[in-house]
Short mmCIF file of C-alpha atoms and ligand atoms in Angstrom, two decimals:
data_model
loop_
_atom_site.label_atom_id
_atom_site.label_comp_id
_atom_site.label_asym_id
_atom_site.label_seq_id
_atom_site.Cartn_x
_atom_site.Cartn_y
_atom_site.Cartn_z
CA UNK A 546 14.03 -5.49 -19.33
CA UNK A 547 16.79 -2.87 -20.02
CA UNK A 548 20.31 -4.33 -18.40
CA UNK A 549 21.73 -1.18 -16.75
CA UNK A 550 25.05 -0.75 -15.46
CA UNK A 551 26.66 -2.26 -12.19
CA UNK A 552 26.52 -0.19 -9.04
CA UNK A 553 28.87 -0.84 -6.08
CA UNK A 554 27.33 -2.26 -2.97
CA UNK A 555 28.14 0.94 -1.25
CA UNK A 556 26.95 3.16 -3.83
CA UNK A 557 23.65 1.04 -3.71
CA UNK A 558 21.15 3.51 -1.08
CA UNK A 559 22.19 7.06 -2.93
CA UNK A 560 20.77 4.99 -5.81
CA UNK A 561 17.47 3.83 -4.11
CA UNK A 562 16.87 6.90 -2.60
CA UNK A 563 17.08 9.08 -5.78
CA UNK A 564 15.50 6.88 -8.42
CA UNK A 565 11.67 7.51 -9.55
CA UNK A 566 9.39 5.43 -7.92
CA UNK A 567 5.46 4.85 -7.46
CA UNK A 568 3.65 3.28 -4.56
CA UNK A 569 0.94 1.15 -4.73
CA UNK A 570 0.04 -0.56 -1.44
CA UNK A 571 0.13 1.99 1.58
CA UNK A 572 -2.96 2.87 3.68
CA UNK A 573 -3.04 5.92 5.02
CA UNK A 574 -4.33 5.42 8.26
CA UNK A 575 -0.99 3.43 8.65
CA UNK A 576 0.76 6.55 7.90
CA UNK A 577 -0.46 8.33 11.20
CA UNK A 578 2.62 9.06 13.16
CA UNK A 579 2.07 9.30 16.82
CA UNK A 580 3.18 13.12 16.94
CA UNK A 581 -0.07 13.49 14.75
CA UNK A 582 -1.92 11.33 16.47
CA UNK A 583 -1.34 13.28 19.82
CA UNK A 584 -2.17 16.70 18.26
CA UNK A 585 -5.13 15.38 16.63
CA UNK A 586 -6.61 14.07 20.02
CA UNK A 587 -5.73 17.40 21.79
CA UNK A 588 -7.14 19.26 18.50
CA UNK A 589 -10.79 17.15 18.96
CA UNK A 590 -10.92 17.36 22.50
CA UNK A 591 -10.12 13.35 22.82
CA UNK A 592 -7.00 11.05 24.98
CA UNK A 593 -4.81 8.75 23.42
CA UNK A 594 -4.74 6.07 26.08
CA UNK A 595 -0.66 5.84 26.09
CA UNK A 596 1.08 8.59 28.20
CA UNK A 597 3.09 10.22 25.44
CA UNK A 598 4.64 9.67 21.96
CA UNK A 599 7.35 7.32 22.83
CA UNK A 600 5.30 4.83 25.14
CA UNK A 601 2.98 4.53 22.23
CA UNK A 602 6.05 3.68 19.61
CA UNK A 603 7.09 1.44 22.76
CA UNK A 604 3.93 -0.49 22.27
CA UNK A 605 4.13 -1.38 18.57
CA UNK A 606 5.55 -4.88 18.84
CA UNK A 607 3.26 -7.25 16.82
CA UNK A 608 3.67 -11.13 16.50
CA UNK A 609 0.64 -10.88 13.56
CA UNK A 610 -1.85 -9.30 11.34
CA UNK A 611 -4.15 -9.12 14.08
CA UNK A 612 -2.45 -7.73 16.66
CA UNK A 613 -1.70 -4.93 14.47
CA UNK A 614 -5.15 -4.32 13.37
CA UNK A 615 -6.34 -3.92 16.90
CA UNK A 616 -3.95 -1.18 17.63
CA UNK A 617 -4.18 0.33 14.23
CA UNK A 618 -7.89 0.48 14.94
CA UNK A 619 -7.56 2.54 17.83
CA UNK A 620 -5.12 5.03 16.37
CA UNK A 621 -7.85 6.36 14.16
CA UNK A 622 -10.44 6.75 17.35
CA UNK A 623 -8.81 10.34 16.82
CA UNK A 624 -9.76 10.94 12.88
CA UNK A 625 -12.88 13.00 13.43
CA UNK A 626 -12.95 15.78 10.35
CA UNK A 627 -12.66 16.09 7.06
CA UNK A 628 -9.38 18.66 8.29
CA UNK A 629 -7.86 15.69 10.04
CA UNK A 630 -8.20 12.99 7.18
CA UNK A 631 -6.39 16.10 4.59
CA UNK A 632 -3.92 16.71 7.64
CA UNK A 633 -2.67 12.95 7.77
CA UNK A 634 -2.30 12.44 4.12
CA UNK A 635 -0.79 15.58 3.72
CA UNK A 636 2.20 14.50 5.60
CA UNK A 637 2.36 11.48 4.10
CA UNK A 638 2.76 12.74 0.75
CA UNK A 639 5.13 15.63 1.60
CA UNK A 640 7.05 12.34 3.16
CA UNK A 641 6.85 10.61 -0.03
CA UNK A 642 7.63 13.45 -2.49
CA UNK A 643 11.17 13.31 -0.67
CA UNK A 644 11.70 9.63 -1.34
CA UNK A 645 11.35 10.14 -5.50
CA UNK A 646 7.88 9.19 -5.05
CA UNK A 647 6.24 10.22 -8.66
CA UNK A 648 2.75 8.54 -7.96
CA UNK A 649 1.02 6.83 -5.24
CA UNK A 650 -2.03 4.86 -5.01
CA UNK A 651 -3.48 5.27 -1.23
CA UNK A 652 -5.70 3.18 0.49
CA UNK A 653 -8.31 4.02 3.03
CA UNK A 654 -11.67 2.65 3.87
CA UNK A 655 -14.64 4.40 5.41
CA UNK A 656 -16.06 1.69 7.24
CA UNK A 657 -13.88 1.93 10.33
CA UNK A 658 -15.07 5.96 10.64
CA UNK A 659 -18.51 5.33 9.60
CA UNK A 660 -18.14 2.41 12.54
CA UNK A 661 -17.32 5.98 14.69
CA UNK A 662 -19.97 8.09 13.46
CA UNK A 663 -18.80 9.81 10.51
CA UNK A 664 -20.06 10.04 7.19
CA UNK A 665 -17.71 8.88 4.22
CA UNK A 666 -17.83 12.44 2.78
CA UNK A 667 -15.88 13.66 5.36
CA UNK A 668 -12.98 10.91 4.74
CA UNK A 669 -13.01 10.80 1.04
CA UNK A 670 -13.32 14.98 0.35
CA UNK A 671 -10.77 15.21 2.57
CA UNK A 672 -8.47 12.81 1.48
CA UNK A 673 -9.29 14.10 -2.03
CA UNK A 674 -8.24 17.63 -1.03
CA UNK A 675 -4.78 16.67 0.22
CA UNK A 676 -4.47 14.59 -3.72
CA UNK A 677 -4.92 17.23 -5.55
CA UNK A 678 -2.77 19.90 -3.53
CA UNK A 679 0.30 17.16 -3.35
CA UNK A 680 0.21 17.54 -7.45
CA UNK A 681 -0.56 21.63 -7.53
CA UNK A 682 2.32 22.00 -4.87
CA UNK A 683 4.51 18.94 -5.08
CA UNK A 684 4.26 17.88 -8.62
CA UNK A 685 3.57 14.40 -6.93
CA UNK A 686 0.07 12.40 -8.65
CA UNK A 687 -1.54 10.34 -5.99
CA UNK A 688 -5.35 8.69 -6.76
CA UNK A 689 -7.45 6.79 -4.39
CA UNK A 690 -8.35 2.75 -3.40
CA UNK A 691 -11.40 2.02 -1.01
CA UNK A 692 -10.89 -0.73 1.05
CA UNK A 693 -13.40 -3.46 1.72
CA UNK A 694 -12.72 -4.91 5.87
CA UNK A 695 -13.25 -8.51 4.97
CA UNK A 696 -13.73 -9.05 8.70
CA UNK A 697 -17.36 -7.49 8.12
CA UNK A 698 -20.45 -8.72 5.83
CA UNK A 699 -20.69 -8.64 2.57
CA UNK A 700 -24.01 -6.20 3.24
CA UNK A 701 -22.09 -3.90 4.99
CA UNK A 702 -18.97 -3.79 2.20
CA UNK A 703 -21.63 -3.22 -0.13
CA UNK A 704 -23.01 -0.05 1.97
CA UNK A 705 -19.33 1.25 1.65
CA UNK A 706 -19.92 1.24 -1.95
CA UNK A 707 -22.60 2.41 -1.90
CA UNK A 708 -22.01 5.26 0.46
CA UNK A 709 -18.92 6.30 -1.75
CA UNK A 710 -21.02 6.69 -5.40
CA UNK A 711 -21.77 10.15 -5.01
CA UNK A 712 -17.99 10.73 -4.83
CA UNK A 713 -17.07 8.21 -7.20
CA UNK A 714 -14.83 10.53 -9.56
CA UNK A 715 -12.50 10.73 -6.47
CA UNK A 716 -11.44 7.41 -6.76
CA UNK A 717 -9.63 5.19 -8.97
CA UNK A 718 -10.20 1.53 -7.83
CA UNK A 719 -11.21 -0.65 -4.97
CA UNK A 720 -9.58 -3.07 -2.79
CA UNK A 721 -9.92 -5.50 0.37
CA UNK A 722 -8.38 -5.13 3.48
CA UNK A 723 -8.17 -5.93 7.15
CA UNK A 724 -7.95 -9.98 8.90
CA UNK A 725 -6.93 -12.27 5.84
CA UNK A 726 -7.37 -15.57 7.60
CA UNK A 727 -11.01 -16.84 7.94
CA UNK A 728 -11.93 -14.34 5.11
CA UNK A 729 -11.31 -15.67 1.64
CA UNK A 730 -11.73 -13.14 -1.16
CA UNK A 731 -15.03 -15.34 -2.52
CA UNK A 732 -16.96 -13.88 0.35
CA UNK A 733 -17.07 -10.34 -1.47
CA UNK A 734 -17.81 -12.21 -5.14
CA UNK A 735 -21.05 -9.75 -5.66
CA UNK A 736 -19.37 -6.61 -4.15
CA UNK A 737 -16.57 -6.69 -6.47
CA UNK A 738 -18.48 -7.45 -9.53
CA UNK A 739 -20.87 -4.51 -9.06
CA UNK A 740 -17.45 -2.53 -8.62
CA UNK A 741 -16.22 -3.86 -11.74
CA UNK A 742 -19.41 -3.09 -13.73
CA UNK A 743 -18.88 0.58 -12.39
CA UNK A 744 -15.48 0.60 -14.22
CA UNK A 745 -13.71 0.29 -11.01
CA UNK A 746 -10.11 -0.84 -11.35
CA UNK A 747 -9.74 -4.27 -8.44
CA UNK A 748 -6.96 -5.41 -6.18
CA UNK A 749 -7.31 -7.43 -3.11
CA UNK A 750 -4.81 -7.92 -0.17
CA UNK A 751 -4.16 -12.07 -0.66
CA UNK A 752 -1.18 -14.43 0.05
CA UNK A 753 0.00 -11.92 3.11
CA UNK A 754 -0.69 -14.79 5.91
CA UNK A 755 -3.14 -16.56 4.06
CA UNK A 756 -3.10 -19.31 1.76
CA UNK A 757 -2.27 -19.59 -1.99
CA UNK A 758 -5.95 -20.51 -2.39
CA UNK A 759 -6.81 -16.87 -1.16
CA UNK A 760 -4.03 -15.59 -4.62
CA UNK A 761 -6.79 -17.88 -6.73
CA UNK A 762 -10.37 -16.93 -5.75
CA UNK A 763 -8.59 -13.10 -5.94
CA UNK A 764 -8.11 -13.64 -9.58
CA UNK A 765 -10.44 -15.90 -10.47
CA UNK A 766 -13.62 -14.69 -8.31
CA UNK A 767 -13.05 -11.19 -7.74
CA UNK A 768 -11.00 -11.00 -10.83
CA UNK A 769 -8.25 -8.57 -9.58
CA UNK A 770 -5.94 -6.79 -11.13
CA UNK A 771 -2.70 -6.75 -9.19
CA UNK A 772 -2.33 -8.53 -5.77
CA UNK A 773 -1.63 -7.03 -2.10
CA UNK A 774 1.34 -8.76 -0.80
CA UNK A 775 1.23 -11.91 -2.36
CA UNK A 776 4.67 -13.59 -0.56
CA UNK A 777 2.71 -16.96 0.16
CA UNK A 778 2.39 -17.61 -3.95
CA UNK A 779 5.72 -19.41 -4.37
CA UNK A 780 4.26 -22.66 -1.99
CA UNK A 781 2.03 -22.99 -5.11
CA UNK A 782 4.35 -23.32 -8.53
CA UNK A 783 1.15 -23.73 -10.57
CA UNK A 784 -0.48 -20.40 -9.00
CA UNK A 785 3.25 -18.44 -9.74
CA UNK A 786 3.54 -20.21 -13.05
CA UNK A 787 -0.38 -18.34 -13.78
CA UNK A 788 1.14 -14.97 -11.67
CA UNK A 789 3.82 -14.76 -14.44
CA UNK A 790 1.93 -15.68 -17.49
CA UNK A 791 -0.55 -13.09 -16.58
CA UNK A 792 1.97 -11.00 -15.59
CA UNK A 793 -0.10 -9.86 -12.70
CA UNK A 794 1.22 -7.34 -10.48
CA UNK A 795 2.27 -8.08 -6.55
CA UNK A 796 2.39 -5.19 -4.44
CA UNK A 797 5.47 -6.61 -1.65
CA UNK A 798 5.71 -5.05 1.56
CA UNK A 799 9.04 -5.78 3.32
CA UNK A 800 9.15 -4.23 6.32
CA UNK A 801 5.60 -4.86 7.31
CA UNK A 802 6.21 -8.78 6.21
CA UNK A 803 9.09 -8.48 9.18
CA UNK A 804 6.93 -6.72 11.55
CA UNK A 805 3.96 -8.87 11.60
CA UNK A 806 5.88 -11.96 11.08
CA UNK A 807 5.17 -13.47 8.31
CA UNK A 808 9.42 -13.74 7.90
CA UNK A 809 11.20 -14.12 10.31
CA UNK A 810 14.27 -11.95 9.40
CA UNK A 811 14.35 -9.59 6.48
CA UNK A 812 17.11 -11.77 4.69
CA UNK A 813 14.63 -14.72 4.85
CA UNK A 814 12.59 -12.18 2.88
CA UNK A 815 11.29 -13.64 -0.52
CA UNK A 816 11.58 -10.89 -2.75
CA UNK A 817 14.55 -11.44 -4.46
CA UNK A 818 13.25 -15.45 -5.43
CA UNK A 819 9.86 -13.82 -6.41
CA UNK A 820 11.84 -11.56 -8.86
CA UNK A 821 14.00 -14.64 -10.01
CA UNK A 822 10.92 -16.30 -10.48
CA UNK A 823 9.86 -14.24 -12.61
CA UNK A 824 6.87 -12.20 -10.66
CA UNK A 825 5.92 -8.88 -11.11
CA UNK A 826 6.84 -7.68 -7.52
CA UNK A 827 6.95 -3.98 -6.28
CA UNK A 828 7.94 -2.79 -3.25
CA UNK A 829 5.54 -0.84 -0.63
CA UNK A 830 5.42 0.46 2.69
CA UNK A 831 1.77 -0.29 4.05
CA UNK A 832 1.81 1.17 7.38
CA UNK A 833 5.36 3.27 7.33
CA UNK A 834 4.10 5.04 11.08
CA UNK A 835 3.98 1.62 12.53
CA UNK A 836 6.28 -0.88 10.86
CA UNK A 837 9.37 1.23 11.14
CA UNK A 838 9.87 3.30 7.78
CA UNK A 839 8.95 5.10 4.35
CA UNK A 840 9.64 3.72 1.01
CA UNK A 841 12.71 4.18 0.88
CA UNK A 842 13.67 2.92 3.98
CA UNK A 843 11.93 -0.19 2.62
CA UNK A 844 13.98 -0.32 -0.02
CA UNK A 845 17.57 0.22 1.30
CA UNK A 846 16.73 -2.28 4.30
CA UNK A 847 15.73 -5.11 2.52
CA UNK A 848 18.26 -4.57 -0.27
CA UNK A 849 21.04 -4.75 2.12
CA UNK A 850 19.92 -7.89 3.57
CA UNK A 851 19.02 -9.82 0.56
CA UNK A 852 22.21 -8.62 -1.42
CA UNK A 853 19.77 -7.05 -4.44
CA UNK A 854 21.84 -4.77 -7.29
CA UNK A 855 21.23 -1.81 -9.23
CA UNK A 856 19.47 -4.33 -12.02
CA UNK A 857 16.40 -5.48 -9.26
CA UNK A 858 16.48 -1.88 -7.96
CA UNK A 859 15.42 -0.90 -11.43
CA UNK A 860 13.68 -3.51 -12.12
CA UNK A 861 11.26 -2.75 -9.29
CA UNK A 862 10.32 0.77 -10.06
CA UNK A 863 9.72 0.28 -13.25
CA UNK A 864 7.56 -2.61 -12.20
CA UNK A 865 5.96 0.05 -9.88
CA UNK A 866 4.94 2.34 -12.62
CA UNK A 867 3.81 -0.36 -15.21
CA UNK A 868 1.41 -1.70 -11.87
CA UNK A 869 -0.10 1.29 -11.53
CA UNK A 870 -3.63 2.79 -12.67
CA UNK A 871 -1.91 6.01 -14.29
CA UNK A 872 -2.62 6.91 -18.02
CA UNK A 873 0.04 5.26 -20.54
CA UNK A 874 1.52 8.95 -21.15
CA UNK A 875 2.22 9.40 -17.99
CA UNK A 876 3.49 5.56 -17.66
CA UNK A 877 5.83 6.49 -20.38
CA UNK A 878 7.46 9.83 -18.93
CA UNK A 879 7.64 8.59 -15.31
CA UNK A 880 9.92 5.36 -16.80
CA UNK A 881 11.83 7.51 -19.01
CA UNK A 882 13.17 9.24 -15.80
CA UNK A 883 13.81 6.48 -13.95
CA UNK A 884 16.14 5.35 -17.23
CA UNK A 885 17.90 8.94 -17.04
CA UNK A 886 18.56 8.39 -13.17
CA UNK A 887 20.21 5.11 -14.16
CA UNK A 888 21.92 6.47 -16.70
CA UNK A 889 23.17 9.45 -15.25
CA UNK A 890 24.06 8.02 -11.53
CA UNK A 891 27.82 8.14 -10.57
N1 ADE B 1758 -4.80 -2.82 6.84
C1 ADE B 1758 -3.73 -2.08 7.10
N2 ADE B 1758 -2.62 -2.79 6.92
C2 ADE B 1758 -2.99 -4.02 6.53
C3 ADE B 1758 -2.31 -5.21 6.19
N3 ADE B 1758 -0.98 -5.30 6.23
N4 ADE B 1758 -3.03 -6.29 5.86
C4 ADE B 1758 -4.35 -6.23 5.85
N5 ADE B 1758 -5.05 -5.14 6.14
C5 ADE B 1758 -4.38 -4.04 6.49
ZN1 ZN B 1759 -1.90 -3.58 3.26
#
């Protein structure tokens, strides 16, 4: 890796917040701020069941994945057309464009709104819509992930699939989502491998509270190619010893790893020993509307309370771009940027 120069401590956020960056693990129903969520509602005729905006921020306090998941469920009770799926991304990637995102790889599944009655046309046109305007209009390249909910069947992931076919040009790759624990990535062996043989590109969600076993069967079963979260890898030295060989990708999510728990305190955060270590970490924002901030806030936060420099800082987004599912060409320009930031920043 390129050394670059020293940065002061103080200098340090100007830096974060300028340089080129991709994201890879964000779901976009996470990215449903409560403003939207109200107008929504009003827009489809439907009540959010918290008086107004700030009681509902008031109420996300979560102690784990799960607790999360149930009120991230009922936020999208008021996702009912294809308008409102375009609506939410498109203020997520007008968001993003202002944090130096270049690319972004979103997740969504369609399982939770077929589960309320809508077809997955309606989520994946218009999420699809709000892709291609945010590179006509922002210059910003963002591609899409279905999510698998491991906490349903293997029957009912493979409807998803299934369901999503005739739209299959829309979307780059496939993933797995929703309650880790009880779930192991083996129980959606024939789902992914009928993905694969469609030339889908494969990442799972693993190692967020689960066990290193769950970072194993993801490779070795589903036979990913980068890893969602990933923190619980270093208990296992002979599973981050295969991580770095492979030089498979982990897609680190800070703040959400402090809101749900799985650290206690951001400067008990692992990021900076998984980057000693040797890892190829990234850093993500999951569910910014609920776990307290965008990218960038992601990045300044945690860097401030694990001490990182300007050397992990690029480290990380070119990390970012060499995880993602883009073409080499554009690979190649988005990293040559990020080296002109560095090389230009005073
Ligand atoms: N769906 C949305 N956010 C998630 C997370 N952090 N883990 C698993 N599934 C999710
Ligand atoms: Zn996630």
């Amino acid at each position: 890796m390129r050394k670059v120069k020293p940065v002061p401590p103080e200098r340090l956020p100007a830096l974060l917040r300028r340089m080129p960056k991709a994201e890879l693990h964000m779901h976009i129903e996470g990215s449903l701020e409560p403003e939207l969520m109200f107008a929504l509602a009003a827009r489809n005729g439907l009540t959010v069941p918290y008086a107004d905006v700030a009681t509902l921020r008031r109420a996300y306090v979560f102690n784990n994945l799960q607790e999360f998941l149930d009120i991230y469920h009922a936020g999208t009770l008021v996702l009912r057309t294809e308008q409102d799926f375009y609506d939410m991304a498109w203020a997520y990637l007008q968001r993003v464009a202002a944090d130096q995102v270049l690319h972004t790889e979103i997740f969504f599944d369609t399982q939770t709104h077929t589960g309320h009655g809508l077809s997955a046309d309606v989520v994946i046109n218009g999420l699809h819509r709000a892709c291609t305007d945010a590179q006509a209009q922002l210059g910003l390249s963002a591609s899409l992930i279905l999510c698998f909910l491991r906490h349903l069947s293997e029957v009912e992931a493979f409807e998803a699939l299934e369901q999503a076919l005739p739209l299959r040009d829309k979307l780059v790759g496939v993933g797995l989502a929703s309650s880790e624990l009880g779930h192991p990535p083996e129980k959606f062996a024939r789902v992914f491998a009928r993905a694969r043989s469609l030339g889908f590109r494969l990442v799972a969600h693993a190692g967020e509270e689960g066990p290193p076993a769950y970072l194993w069967s993801a490779l070795d079963v589903l036979k990913v190619e980068r890893i969602d979260h990933g923190v619980q890898a270093l208990r296992d030295p002979a599973l981050v010893a295969r991580l770095v060989h492979d030089q498979i990708p982990l897609t680190v999510c800070p703040l959400s790893n402090l809101k749900l728990k799985v650290f206690p305190t951001l400067a008990r955060h692992k990021l900076g020993r998984m980057l000693d270590a040797g890892l190829v970490a990234t850093v993500n924002s999951d569910d910014p509307a609920y776990f307290g901030g965008y990218l960038n806030e992601n990045f300044t936060q945690t860097f401030a309370a694990l001490g990182l420099t300007a050397q992990h800082a690029y480290q990380l987004a070119h990390n970012s771009f060499a995880a993602s599912f883009i073409d080499a060409s554009s690979m190649r320009v988005f990293q040559d940027r990020l080296t002109e930031v560095f090389e230009t920043f005073a």
